[in-house]
mmCIF file of C-alpha atoms in Angstrom:
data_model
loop_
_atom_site.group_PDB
_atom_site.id
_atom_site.type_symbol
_atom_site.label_atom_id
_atom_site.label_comp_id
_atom_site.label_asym_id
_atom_site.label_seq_id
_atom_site.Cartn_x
_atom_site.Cartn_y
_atom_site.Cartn_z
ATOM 1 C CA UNK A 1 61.305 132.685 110.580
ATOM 2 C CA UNK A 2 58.376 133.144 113.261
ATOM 3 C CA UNK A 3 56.116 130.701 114.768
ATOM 4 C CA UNK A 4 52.641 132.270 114.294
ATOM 5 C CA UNK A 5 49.319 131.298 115.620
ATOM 6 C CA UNK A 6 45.498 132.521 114.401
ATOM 7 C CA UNK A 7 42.299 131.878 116.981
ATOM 8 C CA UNK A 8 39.894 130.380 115.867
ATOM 9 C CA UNK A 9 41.155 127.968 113.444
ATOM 10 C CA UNK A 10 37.560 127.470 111.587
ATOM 11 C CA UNK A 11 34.267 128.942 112.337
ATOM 12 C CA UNK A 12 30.871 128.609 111.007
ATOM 13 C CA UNK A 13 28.536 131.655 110.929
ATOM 14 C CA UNK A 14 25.564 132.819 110.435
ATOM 15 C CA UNK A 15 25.104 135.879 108.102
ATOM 16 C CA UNK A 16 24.811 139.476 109.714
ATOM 17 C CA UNK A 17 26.812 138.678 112.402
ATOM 18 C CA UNK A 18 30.627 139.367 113.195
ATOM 19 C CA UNK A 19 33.767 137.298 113.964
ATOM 20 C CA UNK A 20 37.140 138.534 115.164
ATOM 21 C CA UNK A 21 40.124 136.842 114.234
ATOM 22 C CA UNK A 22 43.518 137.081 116.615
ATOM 23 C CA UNK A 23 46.819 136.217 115.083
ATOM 24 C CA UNK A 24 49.561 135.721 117.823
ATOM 25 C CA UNK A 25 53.769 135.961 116.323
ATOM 26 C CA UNK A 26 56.170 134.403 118.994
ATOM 27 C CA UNK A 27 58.347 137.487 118.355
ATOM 28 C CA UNK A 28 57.857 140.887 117.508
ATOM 29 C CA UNK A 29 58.100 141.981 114.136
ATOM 30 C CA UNK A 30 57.672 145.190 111.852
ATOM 31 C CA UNK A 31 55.111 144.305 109.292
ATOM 32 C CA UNK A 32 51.708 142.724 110.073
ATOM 33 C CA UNK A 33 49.155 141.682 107.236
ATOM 34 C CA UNK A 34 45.765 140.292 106.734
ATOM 35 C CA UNK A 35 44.833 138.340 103.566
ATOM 36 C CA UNK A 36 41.708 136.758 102.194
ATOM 37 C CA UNK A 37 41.852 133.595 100.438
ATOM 38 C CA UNK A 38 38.382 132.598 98.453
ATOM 39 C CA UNK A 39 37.421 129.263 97.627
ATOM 40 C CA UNK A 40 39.621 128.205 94.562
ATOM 41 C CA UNK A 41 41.417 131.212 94.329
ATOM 42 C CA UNK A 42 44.447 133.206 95.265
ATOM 43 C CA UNK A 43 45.241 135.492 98.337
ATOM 44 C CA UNK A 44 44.289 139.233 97.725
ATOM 45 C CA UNK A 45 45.800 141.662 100.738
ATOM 46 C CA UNK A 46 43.087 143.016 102.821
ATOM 47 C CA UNK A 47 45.592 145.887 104.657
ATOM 48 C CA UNK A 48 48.584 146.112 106.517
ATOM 49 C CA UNK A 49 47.885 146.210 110.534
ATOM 50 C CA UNK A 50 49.965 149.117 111.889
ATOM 51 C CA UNK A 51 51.304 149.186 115.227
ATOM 52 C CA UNK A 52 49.899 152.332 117.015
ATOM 53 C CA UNK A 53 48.016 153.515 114.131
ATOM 54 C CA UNK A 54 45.243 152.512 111.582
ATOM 55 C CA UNK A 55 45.406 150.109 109.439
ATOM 56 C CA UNK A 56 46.257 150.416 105.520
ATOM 57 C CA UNK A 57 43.632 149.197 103.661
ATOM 58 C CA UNK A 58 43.667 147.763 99.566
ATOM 59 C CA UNK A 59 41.152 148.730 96.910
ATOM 60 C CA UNK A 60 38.323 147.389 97.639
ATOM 61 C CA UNK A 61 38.333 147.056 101.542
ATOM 62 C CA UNK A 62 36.797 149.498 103.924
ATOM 63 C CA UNK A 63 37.433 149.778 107.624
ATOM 64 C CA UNK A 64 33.967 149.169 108.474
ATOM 65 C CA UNK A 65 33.534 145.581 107.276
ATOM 66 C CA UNK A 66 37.822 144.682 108.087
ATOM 67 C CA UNK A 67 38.108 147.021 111.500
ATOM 68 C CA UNK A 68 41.761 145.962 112.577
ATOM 69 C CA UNK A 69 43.948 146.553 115.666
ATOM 70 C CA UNK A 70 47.071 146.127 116.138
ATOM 71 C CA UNK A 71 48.074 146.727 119.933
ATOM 72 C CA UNK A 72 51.942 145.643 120.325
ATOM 73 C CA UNK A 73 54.407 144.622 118.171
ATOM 74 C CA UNK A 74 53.144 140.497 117.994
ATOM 75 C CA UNK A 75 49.446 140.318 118.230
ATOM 76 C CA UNK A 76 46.685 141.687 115.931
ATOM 77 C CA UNK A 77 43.130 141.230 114.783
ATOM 78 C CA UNK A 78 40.792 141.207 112.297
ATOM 79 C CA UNK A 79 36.905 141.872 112.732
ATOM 80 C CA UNK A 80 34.856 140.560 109.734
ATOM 81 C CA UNK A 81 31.588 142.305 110.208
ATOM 82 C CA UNK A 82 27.950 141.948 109.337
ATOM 83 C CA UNK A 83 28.704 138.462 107.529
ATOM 84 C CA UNK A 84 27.438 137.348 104.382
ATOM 85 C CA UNK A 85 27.962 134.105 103.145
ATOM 86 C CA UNK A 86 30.713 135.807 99.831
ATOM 87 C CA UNK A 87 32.438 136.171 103.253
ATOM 88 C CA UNK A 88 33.318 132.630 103.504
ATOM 89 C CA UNK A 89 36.821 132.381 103.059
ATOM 90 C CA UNK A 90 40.157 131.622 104.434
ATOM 91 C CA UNK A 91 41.708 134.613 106.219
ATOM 92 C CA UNK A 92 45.639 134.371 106.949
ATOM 93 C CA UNK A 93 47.905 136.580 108.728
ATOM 94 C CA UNK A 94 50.925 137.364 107.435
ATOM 95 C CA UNK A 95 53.944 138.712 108.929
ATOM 96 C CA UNK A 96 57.670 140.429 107.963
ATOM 97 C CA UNK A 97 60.316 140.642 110.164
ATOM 98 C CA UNK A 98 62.862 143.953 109.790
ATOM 99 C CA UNK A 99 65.363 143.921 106.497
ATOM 100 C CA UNK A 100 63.977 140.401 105.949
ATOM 101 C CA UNK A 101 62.050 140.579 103.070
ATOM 102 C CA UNK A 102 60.384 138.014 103.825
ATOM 103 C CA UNK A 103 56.318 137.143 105.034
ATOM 104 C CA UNK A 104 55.717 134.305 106.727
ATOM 105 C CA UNK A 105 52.031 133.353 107.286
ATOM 106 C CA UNK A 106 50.069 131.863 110.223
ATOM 107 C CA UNK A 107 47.691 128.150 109.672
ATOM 108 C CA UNK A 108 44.550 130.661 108.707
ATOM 109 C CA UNK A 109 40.975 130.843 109.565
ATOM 110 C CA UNK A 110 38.399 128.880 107.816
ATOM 111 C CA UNK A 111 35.300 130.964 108.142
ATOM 112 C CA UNK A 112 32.039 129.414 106.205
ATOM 113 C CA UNK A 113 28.801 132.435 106.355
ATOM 114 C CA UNK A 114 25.705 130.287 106.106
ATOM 115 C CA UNK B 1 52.237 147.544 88.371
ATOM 116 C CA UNK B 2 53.351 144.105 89.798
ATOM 117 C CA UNK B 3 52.102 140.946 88.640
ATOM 118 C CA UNK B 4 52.575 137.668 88.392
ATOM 119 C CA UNK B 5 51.900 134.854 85.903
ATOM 120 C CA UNK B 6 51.768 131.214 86.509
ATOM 121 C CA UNK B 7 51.571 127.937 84.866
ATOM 122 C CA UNK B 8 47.509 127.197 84.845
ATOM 123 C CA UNK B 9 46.559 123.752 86.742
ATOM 124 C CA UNK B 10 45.736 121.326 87.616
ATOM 125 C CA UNK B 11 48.704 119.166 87.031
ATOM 126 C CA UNK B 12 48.958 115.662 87.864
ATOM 127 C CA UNK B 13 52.131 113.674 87.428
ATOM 128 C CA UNK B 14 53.202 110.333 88.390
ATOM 129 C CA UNK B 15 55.241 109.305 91.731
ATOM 130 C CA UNK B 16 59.252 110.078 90.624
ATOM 131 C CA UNK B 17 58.271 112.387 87.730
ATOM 132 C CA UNK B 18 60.400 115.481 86.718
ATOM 133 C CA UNK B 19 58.102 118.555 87.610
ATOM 134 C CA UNK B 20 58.151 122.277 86.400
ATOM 135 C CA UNK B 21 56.061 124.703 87.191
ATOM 136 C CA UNK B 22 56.411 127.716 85.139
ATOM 137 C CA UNK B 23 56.091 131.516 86.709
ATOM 138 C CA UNK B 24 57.065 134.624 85.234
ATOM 139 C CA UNK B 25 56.762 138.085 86.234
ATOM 140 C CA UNK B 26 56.187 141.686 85.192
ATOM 141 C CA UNK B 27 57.937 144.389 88.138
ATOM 142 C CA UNK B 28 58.098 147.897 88.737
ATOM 143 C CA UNK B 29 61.688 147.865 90.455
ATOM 144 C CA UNK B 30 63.929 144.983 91.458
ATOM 145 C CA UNK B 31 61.626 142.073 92.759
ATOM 146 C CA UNK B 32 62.560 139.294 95.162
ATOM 147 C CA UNK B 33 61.118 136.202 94.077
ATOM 148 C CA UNK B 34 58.990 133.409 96.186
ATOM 149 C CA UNK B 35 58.076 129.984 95.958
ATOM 150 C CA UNK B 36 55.045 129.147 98.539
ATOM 151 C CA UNK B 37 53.407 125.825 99.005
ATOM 152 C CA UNK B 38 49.904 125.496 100.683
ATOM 153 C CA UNK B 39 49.273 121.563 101.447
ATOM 154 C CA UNK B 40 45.540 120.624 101.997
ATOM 155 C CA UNK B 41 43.910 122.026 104.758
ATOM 156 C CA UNK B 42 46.786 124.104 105.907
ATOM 157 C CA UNK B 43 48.165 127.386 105.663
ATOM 158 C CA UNK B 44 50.735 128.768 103.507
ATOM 159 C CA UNK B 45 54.840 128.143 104.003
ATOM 160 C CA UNK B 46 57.971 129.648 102.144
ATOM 161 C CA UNK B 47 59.033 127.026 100.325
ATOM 162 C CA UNK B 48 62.048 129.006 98.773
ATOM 163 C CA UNK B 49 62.990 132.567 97.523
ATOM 164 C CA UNK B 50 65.466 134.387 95.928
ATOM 165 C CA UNK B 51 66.441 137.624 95.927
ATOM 166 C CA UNK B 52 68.618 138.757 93.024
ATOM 167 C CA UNK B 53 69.469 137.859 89.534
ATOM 168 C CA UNK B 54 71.173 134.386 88.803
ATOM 169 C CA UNK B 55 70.076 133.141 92.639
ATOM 170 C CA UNK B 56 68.811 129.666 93.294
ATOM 171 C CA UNK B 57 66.140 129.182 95.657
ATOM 172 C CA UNK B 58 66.171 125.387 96.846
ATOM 173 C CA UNK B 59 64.574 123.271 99.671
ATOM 174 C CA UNK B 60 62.857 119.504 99.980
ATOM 175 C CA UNK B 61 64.466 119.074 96.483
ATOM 176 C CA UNK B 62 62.662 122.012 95.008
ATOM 177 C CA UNK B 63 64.582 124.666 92.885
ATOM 178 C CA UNK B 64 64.160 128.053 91.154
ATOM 179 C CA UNK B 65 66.478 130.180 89.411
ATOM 180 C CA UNK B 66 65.493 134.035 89.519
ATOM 181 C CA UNK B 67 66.149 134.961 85.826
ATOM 182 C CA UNK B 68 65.989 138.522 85.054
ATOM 183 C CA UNK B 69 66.525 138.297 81.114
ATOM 184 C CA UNK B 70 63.391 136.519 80.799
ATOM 185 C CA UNK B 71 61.703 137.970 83.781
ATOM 186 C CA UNK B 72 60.806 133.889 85.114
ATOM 187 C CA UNK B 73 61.480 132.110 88.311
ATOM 188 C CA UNK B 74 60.154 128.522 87.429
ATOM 189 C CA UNK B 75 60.262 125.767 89.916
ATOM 190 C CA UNK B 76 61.406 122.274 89.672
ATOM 191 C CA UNK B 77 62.046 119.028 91.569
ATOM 192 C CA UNK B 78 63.576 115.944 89.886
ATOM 193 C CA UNK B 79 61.655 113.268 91.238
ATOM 194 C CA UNK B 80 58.105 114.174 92.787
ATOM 195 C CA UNK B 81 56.265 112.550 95.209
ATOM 196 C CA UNK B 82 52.968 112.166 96.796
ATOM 197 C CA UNK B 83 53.936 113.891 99.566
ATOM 198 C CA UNK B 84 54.312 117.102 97.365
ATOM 199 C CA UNK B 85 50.865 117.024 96.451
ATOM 200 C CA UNK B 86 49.919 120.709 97.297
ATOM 201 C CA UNK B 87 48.757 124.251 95.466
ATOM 202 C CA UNK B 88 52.266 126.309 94.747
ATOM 203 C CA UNK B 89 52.333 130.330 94.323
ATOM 204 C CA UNK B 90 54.545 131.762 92.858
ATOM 205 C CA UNK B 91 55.079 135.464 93.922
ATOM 206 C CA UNK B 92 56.928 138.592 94.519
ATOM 207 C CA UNK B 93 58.019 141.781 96.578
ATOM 208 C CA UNK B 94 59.242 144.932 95.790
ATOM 209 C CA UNK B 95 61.113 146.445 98.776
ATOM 210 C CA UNK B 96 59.152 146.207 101.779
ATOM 211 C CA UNK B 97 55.943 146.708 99.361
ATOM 212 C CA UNK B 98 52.918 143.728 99.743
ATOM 213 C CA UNK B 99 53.645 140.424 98.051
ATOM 214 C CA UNK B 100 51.909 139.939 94.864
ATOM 215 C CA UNK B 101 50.887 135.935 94.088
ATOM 216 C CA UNK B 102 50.106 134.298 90.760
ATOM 217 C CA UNK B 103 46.759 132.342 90.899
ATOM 218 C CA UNK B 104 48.614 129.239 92.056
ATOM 219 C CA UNK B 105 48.961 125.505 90.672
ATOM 220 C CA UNK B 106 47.252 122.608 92.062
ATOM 221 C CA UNK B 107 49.674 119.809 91.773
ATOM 222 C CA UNK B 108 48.719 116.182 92.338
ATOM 223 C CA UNK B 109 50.921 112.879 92.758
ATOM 224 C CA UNK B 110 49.880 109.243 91.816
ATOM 225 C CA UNK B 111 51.487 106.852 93.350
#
């Protein structure tokens, strides 16, 4: 497994402005995601954070409100920009190790846009 | 496509009760199969996973039996307890392709 930590924990925001998650893995790994979880609901994949590259994003995500870096092999982020409050939402990290086929996810960020 | 179907909640059962939640799937490929549990306020954790036809997933007492002939992977405990109280997704993976979740079950113990 990994031991993975996400900065801040919870965070309340006002609308327009931007927050940038970190998500910290004790151990580097391949595969590096970012997930959304609204209130009630399931998780829907925002993109896949690629080392040394851009990021992958799903329908329905643009770069421009979910800009993500990935820097090394165990740390990445996730900027949620110009805030509204359908924003608020949990936001987990997500990661795979090589040939494990298996994601293991971080605590997650509770984000509420007032 | 991938998807995922799972038993609708909420469920609420007595302390010691015999609990299934039901999950079955629709893959393009050979899926592996996941159990996760999310308890209140936290994140999510593997609770158990299997990987090809006829495996059992089990941990904390929990089970699921990938069956390909009827495409389900339902999981099941013997005696529940309050501790288990939590929201469980079922979900799945093709290759190193993104993980696909049902809409989860909120499961609740009395004591």
């Amino acid at each position: 497994s990994a031991v993975i930590s996400q900065k801040p924990s919870r965070d309340i925001c006002q609308r327009g402005t931007s927050l940038t998650i970190q998500c910290q893995v004790d151990s580097q790994v391949t595969m590096m995601f970012w997930y959304r979880q609204q209130p009630g609901q399931s998780l829907t994949l925002i993109a896949t954070a690629n080392q040394g590259s851009e990021a992958t994003y799903e329908s329905g995500f643009v770069i421009d409100k979910f800009p993500i870096s990935r820097p090394n092999l165990t740390f990445s982020t996730l900027t949620v920009s110009n805030m509204s409050p359908e924003d608020s939402s949990i936001y987990l990290c997500s990661v795979e190790k090589a040939r494990q086929e298996t994601q293991y996810f971080g605590p997650g960020t509770r984000l509420l846009v007032l | 496509g991938n998807s995922v179907t799972q038993m609708e909640g909420p469920v609420t059962l007595s302390e010691e009760a015999f609990l299934t939640i039901n999950c079955t799937y629709t893959a393009t490929g050979y899926p592996s199969l996941f159990w996760y549990v999310q308890y209140p306020g936290e994140g999510l954790q593997l609770l158990l996973k299997a990987t090809k036809a006829d495996d059992k997933g089990s941990n904390k007492g929990f089970e699921a039996t990938y069956r390909k002939e009827t495409t389900s992977f339902h999981l099941e405990k013997g005696s529940v307890q309050v501790s288990d109280s939590a929201v469980y997704f079922c979900a799945l993976s093709v290759g190193n392709e993104k993980l696909t979740f049902g809409t989860g079950t909120r499961l609740t113990i009395i004591p």
